[in-house]
Coordinates of C-alpha atoms in Angstrom, one line a residue:
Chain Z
X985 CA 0.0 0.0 0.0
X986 CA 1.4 3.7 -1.3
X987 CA 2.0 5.9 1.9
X988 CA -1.1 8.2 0.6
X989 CA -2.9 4.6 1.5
X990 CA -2.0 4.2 4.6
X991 CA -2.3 7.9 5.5
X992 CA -6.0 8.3 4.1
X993 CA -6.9 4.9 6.2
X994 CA -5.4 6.3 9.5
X995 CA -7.4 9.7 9.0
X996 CA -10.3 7.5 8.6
X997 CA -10.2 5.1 11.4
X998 CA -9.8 8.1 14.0
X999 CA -12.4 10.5 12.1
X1000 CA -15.0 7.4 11.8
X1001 CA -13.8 5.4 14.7
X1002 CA -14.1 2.4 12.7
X1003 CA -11.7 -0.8 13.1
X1004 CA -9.2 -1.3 10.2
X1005 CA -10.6 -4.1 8.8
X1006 CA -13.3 -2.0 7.7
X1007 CA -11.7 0.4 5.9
X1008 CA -11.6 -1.3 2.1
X1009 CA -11.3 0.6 -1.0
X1010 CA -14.6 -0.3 -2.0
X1011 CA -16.1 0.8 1.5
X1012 CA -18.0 3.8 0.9
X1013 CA -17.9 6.4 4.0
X1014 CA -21.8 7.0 3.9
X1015 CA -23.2 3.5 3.0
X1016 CA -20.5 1.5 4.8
X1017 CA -18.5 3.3 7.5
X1018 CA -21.4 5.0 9.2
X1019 CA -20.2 8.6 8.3
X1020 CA -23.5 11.3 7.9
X1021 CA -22.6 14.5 5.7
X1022 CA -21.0 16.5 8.1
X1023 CA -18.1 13.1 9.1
X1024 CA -17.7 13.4 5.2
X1025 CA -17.3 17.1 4.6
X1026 CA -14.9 17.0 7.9
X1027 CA -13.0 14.5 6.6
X1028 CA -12.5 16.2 3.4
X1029 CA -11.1 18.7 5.3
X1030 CA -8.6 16.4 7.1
X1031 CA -7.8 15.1 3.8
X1032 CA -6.3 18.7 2.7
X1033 CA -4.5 19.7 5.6
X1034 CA -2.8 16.3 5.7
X1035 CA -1.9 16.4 1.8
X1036 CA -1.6 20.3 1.4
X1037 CA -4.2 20.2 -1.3
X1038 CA -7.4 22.2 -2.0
X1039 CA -10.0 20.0 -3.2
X1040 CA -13.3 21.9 -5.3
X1041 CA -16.5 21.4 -3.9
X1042 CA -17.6 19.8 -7.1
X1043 CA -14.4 17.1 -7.1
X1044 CA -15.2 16.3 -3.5
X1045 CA -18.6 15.2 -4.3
X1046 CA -17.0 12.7 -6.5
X1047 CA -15.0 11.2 -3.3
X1048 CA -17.4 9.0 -1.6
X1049 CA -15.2 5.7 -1.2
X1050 CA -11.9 4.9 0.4
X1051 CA -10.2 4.0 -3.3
X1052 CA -11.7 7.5 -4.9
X1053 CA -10.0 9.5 -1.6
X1054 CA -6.8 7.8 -2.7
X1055 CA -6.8 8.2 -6.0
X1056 CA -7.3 11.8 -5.9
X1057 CA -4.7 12.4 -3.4
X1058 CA -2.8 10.2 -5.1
X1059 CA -3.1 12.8 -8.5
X1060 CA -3.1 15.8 -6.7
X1061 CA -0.8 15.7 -3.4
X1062 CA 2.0 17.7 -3.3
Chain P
X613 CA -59.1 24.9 32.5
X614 CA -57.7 23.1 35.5
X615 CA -53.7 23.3 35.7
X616 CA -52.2 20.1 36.7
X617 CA -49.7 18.8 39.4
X618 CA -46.3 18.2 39.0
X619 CA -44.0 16.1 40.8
X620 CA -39.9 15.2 40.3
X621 CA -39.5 11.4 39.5
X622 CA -35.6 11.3 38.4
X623 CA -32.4 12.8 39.1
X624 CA -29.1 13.0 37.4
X625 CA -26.2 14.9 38.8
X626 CA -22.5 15.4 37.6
X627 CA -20.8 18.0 40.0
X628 CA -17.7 18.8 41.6
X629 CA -18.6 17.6 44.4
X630 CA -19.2 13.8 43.2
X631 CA -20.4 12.5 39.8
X632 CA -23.8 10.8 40.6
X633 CA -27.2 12.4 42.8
X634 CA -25.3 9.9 46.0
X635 CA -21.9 10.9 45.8
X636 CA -23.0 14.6 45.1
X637 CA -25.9 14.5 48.3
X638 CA -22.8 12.7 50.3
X639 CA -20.4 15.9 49.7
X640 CA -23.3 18.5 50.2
X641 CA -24.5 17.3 53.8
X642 CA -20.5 16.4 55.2
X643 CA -19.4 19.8 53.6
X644 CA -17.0 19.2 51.0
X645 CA -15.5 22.0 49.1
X646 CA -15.2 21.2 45.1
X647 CA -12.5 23.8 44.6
X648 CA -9.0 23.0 43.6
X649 CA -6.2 24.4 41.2
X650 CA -7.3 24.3 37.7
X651 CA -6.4 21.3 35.2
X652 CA -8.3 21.9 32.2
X653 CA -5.8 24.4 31.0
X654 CA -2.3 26.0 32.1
X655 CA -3.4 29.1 34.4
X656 CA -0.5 30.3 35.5
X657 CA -0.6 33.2 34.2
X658 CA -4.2 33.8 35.5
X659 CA -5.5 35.7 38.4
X660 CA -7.6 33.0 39.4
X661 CA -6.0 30.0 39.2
X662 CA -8.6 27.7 40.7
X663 CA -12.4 26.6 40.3
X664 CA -14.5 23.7 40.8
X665 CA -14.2 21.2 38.4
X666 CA -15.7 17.9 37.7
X667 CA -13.1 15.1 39.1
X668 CA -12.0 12.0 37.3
X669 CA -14.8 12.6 34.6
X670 CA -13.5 10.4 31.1
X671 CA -15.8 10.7 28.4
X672 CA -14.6 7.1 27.0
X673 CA -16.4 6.0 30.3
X674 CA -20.0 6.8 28.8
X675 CA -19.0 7.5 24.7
X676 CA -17.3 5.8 21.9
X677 CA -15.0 8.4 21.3
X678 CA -16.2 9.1 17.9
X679 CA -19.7 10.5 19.5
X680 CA -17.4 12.1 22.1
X681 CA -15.7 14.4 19.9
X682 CA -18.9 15.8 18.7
X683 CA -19.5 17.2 21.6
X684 CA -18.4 19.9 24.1
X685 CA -17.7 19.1 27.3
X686 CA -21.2 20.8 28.2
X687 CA -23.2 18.5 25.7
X688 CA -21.2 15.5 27.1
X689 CA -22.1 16.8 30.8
X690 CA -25.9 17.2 29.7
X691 CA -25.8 13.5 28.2
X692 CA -24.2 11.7 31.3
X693 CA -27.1 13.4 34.0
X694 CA -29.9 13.0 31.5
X695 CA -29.2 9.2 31.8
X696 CA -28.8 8.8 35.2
X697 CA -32.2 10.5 35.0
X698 CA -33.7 8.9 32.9
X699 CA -33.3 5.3 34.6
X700 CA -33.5 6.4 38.2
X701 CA -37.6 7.5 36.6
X702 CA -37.2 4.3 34.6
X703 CA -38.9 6.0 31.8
X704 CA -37.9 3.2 29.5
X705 CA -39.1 0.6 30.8
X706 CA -42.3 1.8 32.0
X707 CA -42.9 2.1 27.8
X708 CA -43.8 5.8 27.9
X709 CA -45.5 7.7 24.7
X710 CA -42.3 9.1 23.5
X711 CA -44.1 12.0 22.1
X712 CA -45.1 12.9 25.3
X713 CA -42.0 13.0 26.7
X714 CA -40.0 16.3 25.9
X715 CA -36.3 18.1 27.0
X716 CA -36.2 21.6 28.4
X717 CA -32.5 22.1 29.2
X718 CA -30.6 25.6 30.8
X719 CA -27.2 26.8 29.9
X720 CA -25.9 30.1 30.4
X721 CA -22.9 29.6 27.9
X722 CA -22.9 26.4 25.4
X723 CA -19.9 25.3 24.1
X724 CA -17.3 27.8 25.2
X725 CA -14.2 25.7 24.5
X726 CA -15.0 25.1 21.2
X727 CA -15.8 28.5 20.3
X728 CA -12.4 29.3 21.4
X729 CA -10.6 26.2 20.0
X730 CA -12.1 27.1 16.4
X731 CA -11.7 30.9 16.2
X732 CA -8.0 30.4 17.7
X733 CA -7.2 27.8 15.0
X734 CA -8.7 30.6 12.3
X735 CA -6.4 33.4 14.1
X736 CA -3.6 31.3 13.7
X737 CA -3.8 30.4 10.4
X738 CA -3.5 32.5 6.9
X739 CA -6.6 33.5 6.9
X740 CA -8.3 30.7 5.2
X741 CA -11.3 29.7 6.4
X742 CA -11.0 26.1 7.6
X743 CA -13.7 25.6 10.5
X744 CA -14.5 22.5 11.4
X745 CA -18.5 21.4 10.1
X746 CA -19.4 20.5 13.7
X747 CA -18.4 23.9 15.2
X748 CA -21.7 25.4 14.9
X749 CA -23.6 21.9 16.1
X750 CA -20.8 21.8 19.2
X751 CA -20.9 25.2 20.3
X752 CA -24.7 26.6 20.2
X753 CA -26.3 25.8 23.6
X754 CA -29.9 24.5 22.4
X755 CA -27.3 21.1 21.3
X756 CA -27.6 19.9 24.5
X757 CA -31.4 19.5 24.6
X758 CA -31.2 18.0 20.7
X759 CA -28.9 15.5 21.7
X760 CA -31.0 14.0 24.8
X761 CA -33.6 13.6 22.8
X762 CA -32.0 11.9 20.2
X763 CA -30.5 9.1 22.1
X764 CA -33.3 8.4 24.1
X765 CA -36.0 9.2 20.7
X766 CA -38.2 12.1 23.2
X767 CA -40.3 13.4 20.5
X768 CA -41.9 16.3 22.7
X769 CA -41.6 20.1 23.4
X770 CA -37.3 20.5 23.1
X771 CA -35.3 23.6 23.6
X772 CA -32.6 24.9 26.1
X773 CA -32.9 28.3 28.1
X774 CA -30.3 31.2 28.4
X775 CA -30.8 33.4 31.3
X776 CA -27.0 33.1 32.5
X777 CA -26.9 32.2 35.9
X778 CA -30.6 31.6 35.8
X779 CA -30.9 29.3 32.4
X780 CA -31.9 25.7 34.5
X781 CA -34.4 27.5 36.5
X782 CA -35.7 29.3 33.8
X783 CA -35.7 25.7 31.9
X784 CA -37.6 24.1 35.1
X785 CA -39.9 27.1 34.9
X786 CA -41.1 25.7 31.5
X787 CA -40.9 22.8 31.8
X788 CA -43.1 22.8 34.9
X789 CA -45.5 25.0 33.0
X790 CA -45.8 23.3 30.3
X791 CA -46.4 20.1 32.0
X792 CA -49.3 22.0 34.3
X793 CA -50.7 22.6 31.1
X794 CA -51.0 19.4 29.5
X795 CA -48.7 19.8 26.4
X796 CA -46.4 17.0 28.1
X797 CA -46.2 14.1 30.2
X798 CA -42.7 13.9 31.2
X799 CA -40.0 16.8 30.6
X800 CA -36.1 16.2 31.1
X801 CA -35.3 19.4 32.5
X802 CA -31.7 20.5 34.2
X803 CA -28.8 22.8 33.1
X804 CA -25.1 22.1 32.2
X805 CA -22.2 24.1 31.6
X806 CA -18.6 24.0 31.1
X807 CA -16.6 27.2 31.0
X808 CA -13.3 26.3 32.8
X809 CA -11.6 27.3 29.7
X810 CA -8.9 30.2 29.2
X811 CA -12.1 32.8 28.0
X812 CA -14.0 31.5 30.6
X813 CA -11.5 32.4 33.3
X814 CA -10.2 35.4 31.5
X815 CA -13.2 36.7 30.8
X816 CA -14.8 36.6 34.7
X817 CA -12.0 37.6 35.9
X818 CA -12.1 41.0 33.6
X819 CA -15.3 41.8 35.3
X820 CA -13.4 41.3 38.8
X821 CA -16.3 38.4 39.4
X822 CA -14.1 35.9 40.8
X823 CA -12.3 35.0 44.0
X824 CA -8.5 35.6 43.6
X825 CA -7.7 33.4 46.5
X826 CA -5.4 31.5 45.2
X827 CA -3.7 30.5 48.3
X828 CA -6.2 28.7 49.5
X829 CA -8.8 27.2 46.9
X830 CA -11.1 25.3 49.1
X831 CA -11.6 28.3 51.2
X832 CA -12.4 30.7 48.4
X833 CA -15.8 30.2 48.3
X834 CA -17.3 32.0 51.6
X835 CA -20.8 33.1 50.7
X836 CA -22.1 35.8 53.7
X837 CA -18.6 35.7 55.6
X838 CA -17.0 39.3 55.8
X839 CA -14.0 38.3 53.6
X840 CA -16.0 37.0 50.8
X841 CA -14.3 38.2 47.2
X842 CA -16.3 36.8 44.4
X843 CA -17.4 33.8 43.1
X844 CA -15.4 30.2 42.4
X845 CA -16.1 29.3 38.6
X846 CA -17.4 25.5 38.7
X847 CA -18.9 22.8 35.8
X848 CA -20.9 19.9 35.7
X849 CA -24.7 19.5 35.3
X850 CA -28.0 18.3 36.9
X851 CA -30.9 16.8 35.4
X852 CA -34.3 16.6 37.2
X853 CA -37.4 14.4 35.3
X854 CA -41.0 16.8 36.4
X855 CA -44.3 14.5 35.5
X856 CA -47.4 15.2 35.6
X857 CA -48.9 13.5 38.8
X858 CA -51.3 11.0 38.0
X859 CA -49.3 9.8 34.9
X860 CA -46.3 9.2 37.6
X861 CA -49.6 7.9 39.9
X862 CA -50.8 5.6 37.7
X863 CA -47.0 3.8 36.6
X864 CA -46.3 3.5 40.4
X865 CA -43.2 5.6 40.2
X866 CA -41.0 7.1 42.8
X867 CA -41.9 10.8 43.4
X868 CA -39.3 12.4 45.4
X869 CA -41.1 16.0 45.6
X870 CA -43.8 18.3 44.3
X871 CA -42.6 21.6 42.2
X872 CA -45.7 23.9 43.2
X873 CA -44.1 26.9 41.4
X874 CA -41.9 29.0 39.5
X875 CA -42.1 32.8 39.2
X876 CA -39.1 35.1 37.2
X877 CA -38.3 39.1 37.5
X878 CA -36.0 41.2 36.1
X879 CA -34.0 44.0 38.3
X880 CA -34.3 46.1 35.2
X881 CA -31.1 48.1 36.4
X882 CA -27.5 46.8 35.8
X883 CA -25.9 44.1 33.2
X884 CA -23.7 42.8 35.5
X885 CA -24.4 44.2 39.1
X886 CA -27.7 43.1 41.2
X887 CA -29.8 45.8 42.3
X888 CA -28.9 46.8 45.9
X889 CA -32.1 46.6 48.2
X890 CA -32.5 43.2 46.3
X891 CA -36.0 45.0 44.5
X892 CA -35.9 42.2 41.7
X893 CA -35.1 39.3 43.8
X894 CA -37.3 40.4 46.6
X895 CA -40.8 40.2 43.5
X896 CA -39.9 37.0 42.4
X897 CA -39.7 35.4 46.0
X898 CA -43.2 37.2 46.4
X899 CA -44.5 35.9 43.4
X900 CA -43.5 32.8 43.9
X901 CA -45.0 32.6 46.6
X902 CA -48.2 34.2 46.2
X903 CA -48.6 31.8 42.4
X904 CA -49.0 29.0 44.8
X905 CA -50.9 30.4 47.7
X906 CA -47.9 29.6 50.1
X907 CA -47.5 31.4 53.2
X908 CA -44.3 32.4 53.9
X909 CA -44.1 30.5 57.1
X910 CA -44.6 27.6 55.5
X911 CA -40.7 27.8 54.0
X912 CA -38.4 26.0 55.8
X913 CA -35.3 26.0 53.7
X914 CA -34.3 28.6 51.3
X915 CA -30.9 27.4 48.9
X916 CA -30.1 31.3 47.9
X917 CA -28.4 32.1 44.7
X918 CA -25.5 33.3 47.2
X919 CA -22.5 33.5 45.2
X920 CA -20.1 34.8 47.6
X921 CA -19.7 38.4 45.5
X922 CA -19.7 41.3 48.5
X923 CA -22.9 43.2 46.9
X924 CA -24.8 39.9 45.3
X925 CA -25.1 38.2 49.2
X926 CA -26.5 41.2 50.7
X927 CA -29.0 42.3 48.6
X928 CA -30.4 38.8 48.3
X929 CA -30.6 38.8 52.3
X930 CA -32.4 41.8 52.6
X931 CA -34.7 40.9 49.7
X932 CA -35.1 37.3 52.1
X933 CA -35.9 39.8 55.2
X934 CA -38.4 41.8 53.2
X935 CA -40.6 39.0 52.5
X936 CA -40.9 36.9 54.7
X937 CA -40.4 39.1 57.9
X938 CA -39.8 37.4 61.4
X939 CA -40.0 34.3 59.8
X940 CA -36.7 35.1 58.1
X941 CA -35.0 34.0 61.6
X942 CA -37.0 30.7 61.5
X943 CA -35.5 29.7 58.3
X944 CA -32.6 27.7 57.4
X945 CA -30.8 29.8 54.6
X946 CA -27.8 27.9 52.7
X947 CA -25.7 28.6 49.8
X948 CA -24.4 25.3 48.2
X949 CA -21.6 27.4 46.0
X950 CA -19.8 27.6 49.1
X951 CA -19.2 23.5 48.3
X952 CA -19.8 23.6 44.6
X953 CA -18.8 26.4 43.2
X954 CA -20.7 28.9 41.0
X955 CA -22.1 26.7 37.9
X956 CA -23.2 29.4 35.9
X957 CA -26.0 28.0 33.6
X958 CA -26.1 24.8 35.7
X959 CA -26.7 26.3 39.3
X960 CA -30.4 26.3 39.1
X961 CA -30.0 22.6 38.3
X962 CA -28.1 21.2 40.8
X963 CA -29.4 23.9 43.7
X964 CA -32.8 22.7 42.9
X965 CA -31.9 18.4 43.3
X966 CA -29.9 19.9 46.7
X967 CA -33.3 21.7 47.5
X968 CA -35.3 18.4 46.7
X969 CA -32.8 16.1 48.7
X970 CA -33.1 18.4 51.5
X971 CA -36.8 17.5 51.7
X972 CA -36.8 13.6 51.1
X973 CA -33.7 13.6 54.0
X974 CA -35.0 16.3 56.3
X975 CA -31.2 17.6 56.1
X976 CA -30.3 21.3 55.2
X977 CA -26.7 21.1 53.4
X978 CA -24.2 24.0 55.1
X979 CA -22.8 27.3 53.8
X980 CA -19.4 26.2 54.3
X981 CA -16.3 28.5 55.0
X982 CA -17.7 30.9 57.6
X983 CA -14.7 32.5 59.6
X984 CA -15.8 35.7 59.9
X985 CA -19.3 37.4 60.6
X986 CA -20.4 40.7 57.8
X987 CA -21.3 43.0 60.5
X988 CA -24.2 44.6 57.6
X989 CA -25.7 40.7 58.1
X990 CA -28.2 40.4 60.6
X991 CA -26.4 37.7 62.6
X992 CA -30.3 36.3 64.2
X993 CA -30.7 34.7 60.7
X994 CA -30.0 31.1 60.2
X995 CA -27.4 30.8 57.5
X996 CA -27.0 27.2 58.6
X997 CA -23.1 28.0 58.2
X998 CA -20.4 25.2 58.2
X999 CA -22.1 22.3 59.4
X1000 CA -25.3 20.6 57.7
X1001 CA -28.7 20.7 60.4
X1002 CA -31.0 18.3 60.7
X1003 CA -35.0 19.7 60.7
X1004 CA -37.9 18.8 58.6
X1005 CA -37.8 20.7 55.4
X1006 CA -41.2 20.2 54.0
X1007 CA -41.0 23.2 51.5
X1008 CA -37.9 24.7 50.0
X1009 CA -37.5 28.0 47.9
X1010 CA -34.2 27.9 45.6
X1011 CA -33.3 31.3 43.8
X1012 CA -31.0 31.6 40.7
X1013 CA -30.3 34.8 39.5
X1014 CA -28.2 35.8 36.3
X1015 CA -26.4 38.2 34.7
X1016 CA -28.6 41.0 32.7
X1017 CA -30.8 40.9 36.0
X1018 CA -32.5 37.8 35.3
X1019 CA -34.0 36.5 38.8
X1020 CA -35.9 33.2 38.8
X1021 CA -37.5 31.3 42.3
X1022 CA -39.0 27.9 42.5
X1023 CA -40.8 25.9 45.5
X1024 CA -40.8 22.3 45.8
X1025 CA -42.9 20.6 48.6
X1026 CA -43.1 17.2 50.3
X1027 CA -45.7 15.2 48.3
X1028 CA -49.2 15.4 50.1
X1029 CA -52.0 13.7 48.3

């Protein structure tokens, strides 16, 4: 797993509280880790302070599972 | 229409002087003071570098911590008593209506730390905005009541109070009301705060509100002695359940009291300072009287507002003298805060369970910390200092009164069919 991987997953397990098992790249934050739209919008947040990144409202939309978060960081992290 | 009766059938308390209604009751009758330095934050630096804060409170105890950090410390305070509430009237398992159950909650402040943890996080940075999305939900004081009613699914009346110092009694106040007037069964009512925080401090102690004796915490807070010099900042909250009486009747539940009223005034004269002959206080012990058709010598135990600030003490004792005349010196008069500490929003809310254990145990708690007596005090009152008295309290007044002149009374009574 790329470091971007195993960052994005740690941010996850303490925003969500969820156990690391849980946290696939097919999980989905709304439909499988329990997070409402606030936890997502938050941890959209998290994600660009950790990467130094600004992420468009219209390109976070488009991040709704653990693979799309790491995709995108993995395209636009600097 | 006929107004109903209403009667207490739960308690929750979280204080500094012990985190249950037991513990708490236990520190109130032996006189325990709740004051020690500060941990929440590094005051050094601080004119007052002590207050009354809850002790060996984890949140991890009663939240996963995802749930925790969603909530200030005053939301997690207002969860905790609501539950030990909430089973001590065993509302669940008595299967109420939950639509008849509502949340009327009192906090003078809301989420202070958070407030001050976001915009300090903004000041610091370049001047991008990057608040957090559950600021706004974490800091706004009505949180407290949502969040009650979301765990336990209380589909009633639901909204918190803000009268300062006088929010929980203002909450009890409606809730009672509300109750009397059939638009609820069952209210959770109480106040919480938590504002040991750097503004908190900073801020009280700008208004010179608070005791600077930082030499010796646990004597600090000396309501009605002559060396009395302002208030000891404390935390923690107190929930009480009010029914209607035949619905708590008819489910065989345990009624500790009767609330027979609630009455409010303003002093309509200073933001921060009470008025000197004690003219607002003085019409809503009156009134609260008078709502209820109670004679003043039926009182047996007033728990004052009493903060320990030189001009708040006597002009509540003179308001006291006013109206109820001799029977002023028959009396048992107690402040509490000289234990607890000054809980702001919360006061109302844990004075009014000390008022309501004072009746089931026929104890009056003490005003702790008397050394010396304020020669303007009339020394034949009763101001029950330092040691708790034994006598049969079968009616008990407790006054809050808040900043902005806010002054709220309210009168429980034994239960009498």
């Amino acid at each position: 797993m790329s470091e971007i991987a195993e960052k994005v997953k740690a941010i996850i397990i303490d925003k969500l509280g969820v156990e690391e098992s849980e946290v696939t790249p097919e999980a989905s934050f709304t439909n499988d880790l329990g997070a409402d739209s606030l936890d997502t919008v938050e941890l959209i947040m998290e994600f660009e302070k950790e990467f130094n990144v600004s992420i468009p409202d219209d390109q976070a939309e488009n991040i709704a599972t653990v693979g799309q978060a790491v995709s995108y960081l993995e395209e636009h992290a600097k | 229409m006929e107004l109903k009766r209403v009667v207490v059938t739960g308690l929750g308390a979280l204080t500094p002087l012990g985190n249950t209604v037991s513990e708490y009751w236990n520190g109130l009758k032996n006189g325990v003071s709740g004051a020690a330095p500060i941990t929440r934050f590094d005051a050094s630096k601080f004119k007052t570098q002590f207050a009354c804060e809850v002790k060996g409170y984890d949140p991890e105890n009663y939240f996963d911590r995802k749930e925790a950090r969603k909530m200030d410390l005053f939301s997690q305070f207002a969860m905790v008593v609501a539950d030990e509430a909430v089973k001590d009237a065993r509302l669940v398992e008595d299967n109420i209506d939950l639509d008849r159950i509502g949340v009327i909650w009192g906090s003078g402040i809301g989420g202070l730390r958070t407030f001050q943890e976001e915009c300090v996080n903004f000041a610091n940075g370049d001047g991008t905005p990057r608040f957090n999305p559950f600021f706004i939900p974490k800091m706004i004081a009505d949180i407290s009541a949502g969040h009650i009613s979301i765990k336990h699914g209380f589909r009633g009346p639901n909204f918190v109070t803000v009268s300062a110092c006088a929010s929980a009694t203002n909450a009890l106040i409606d809730a009672y009301n509300y109750i009397r007037l059939g638009m609820a069964d069952v209210i959770v009512s109480g106040g919480s705060e938590a504002a040991v925080t750097e503004a908190g401090v900073g801020g009280f102690n700008a208004l010179k509100a608070l005791s600077e004796r930082n030499d010796s915490p646990e004597t600090a807070s000396r309501p009605f002695d002559a060396d009395r010099d302002g208030f000891v900042l404390g935390e923690g909250a107190g929930a009480i359940i009010l029914e209607e009486y035949e619905h708590a009747k008819a489910r065989g539940a345990k009624i500790y009291a009767e609330i027979i009223s609630g009455a409010m005034s303003a002093d309509a004269y200073h933001i921060t300072a009470p008025h000197p002959e004690g003219r607002g206080a003085f019409t809503v012990m009156k009134n609260v009287l008078a709502q209820s058709g109670t004679n003043p010598e039926e009182v047996d135990y007033i728990n004052v507002h009493g903060t320990s600030t030189p001009l708040g003490d006597l002009s509540e004792v003179k308001a006291i003298k006013q109206v109820f005349g001799d029977h002023a010196y028959n009396l048992n008069i107690s402040s509490t805060k000289s234990m607890t500490g000054h809980l702001l929003g919360a006061a109302g809310a844990i004075e009014a369970i000390a008022s309501i254990m004072a009746i089931q145990h026929n104890v009056v708690p003490p005003t702790i910390n008397h050394f010396t007596d304020d020669e303007n005090l009339d020394s034949r009152l009763n101001l029950t200092f330092n040691k708790a008295q034994e006598r049969e309290v079968k009616v008990a007044l407790s006054n809050t009164f808040g900043f902005g002149g806010h002054n709220t009374s309210v009168l429980f009574r034994q239960l009498k069919d």
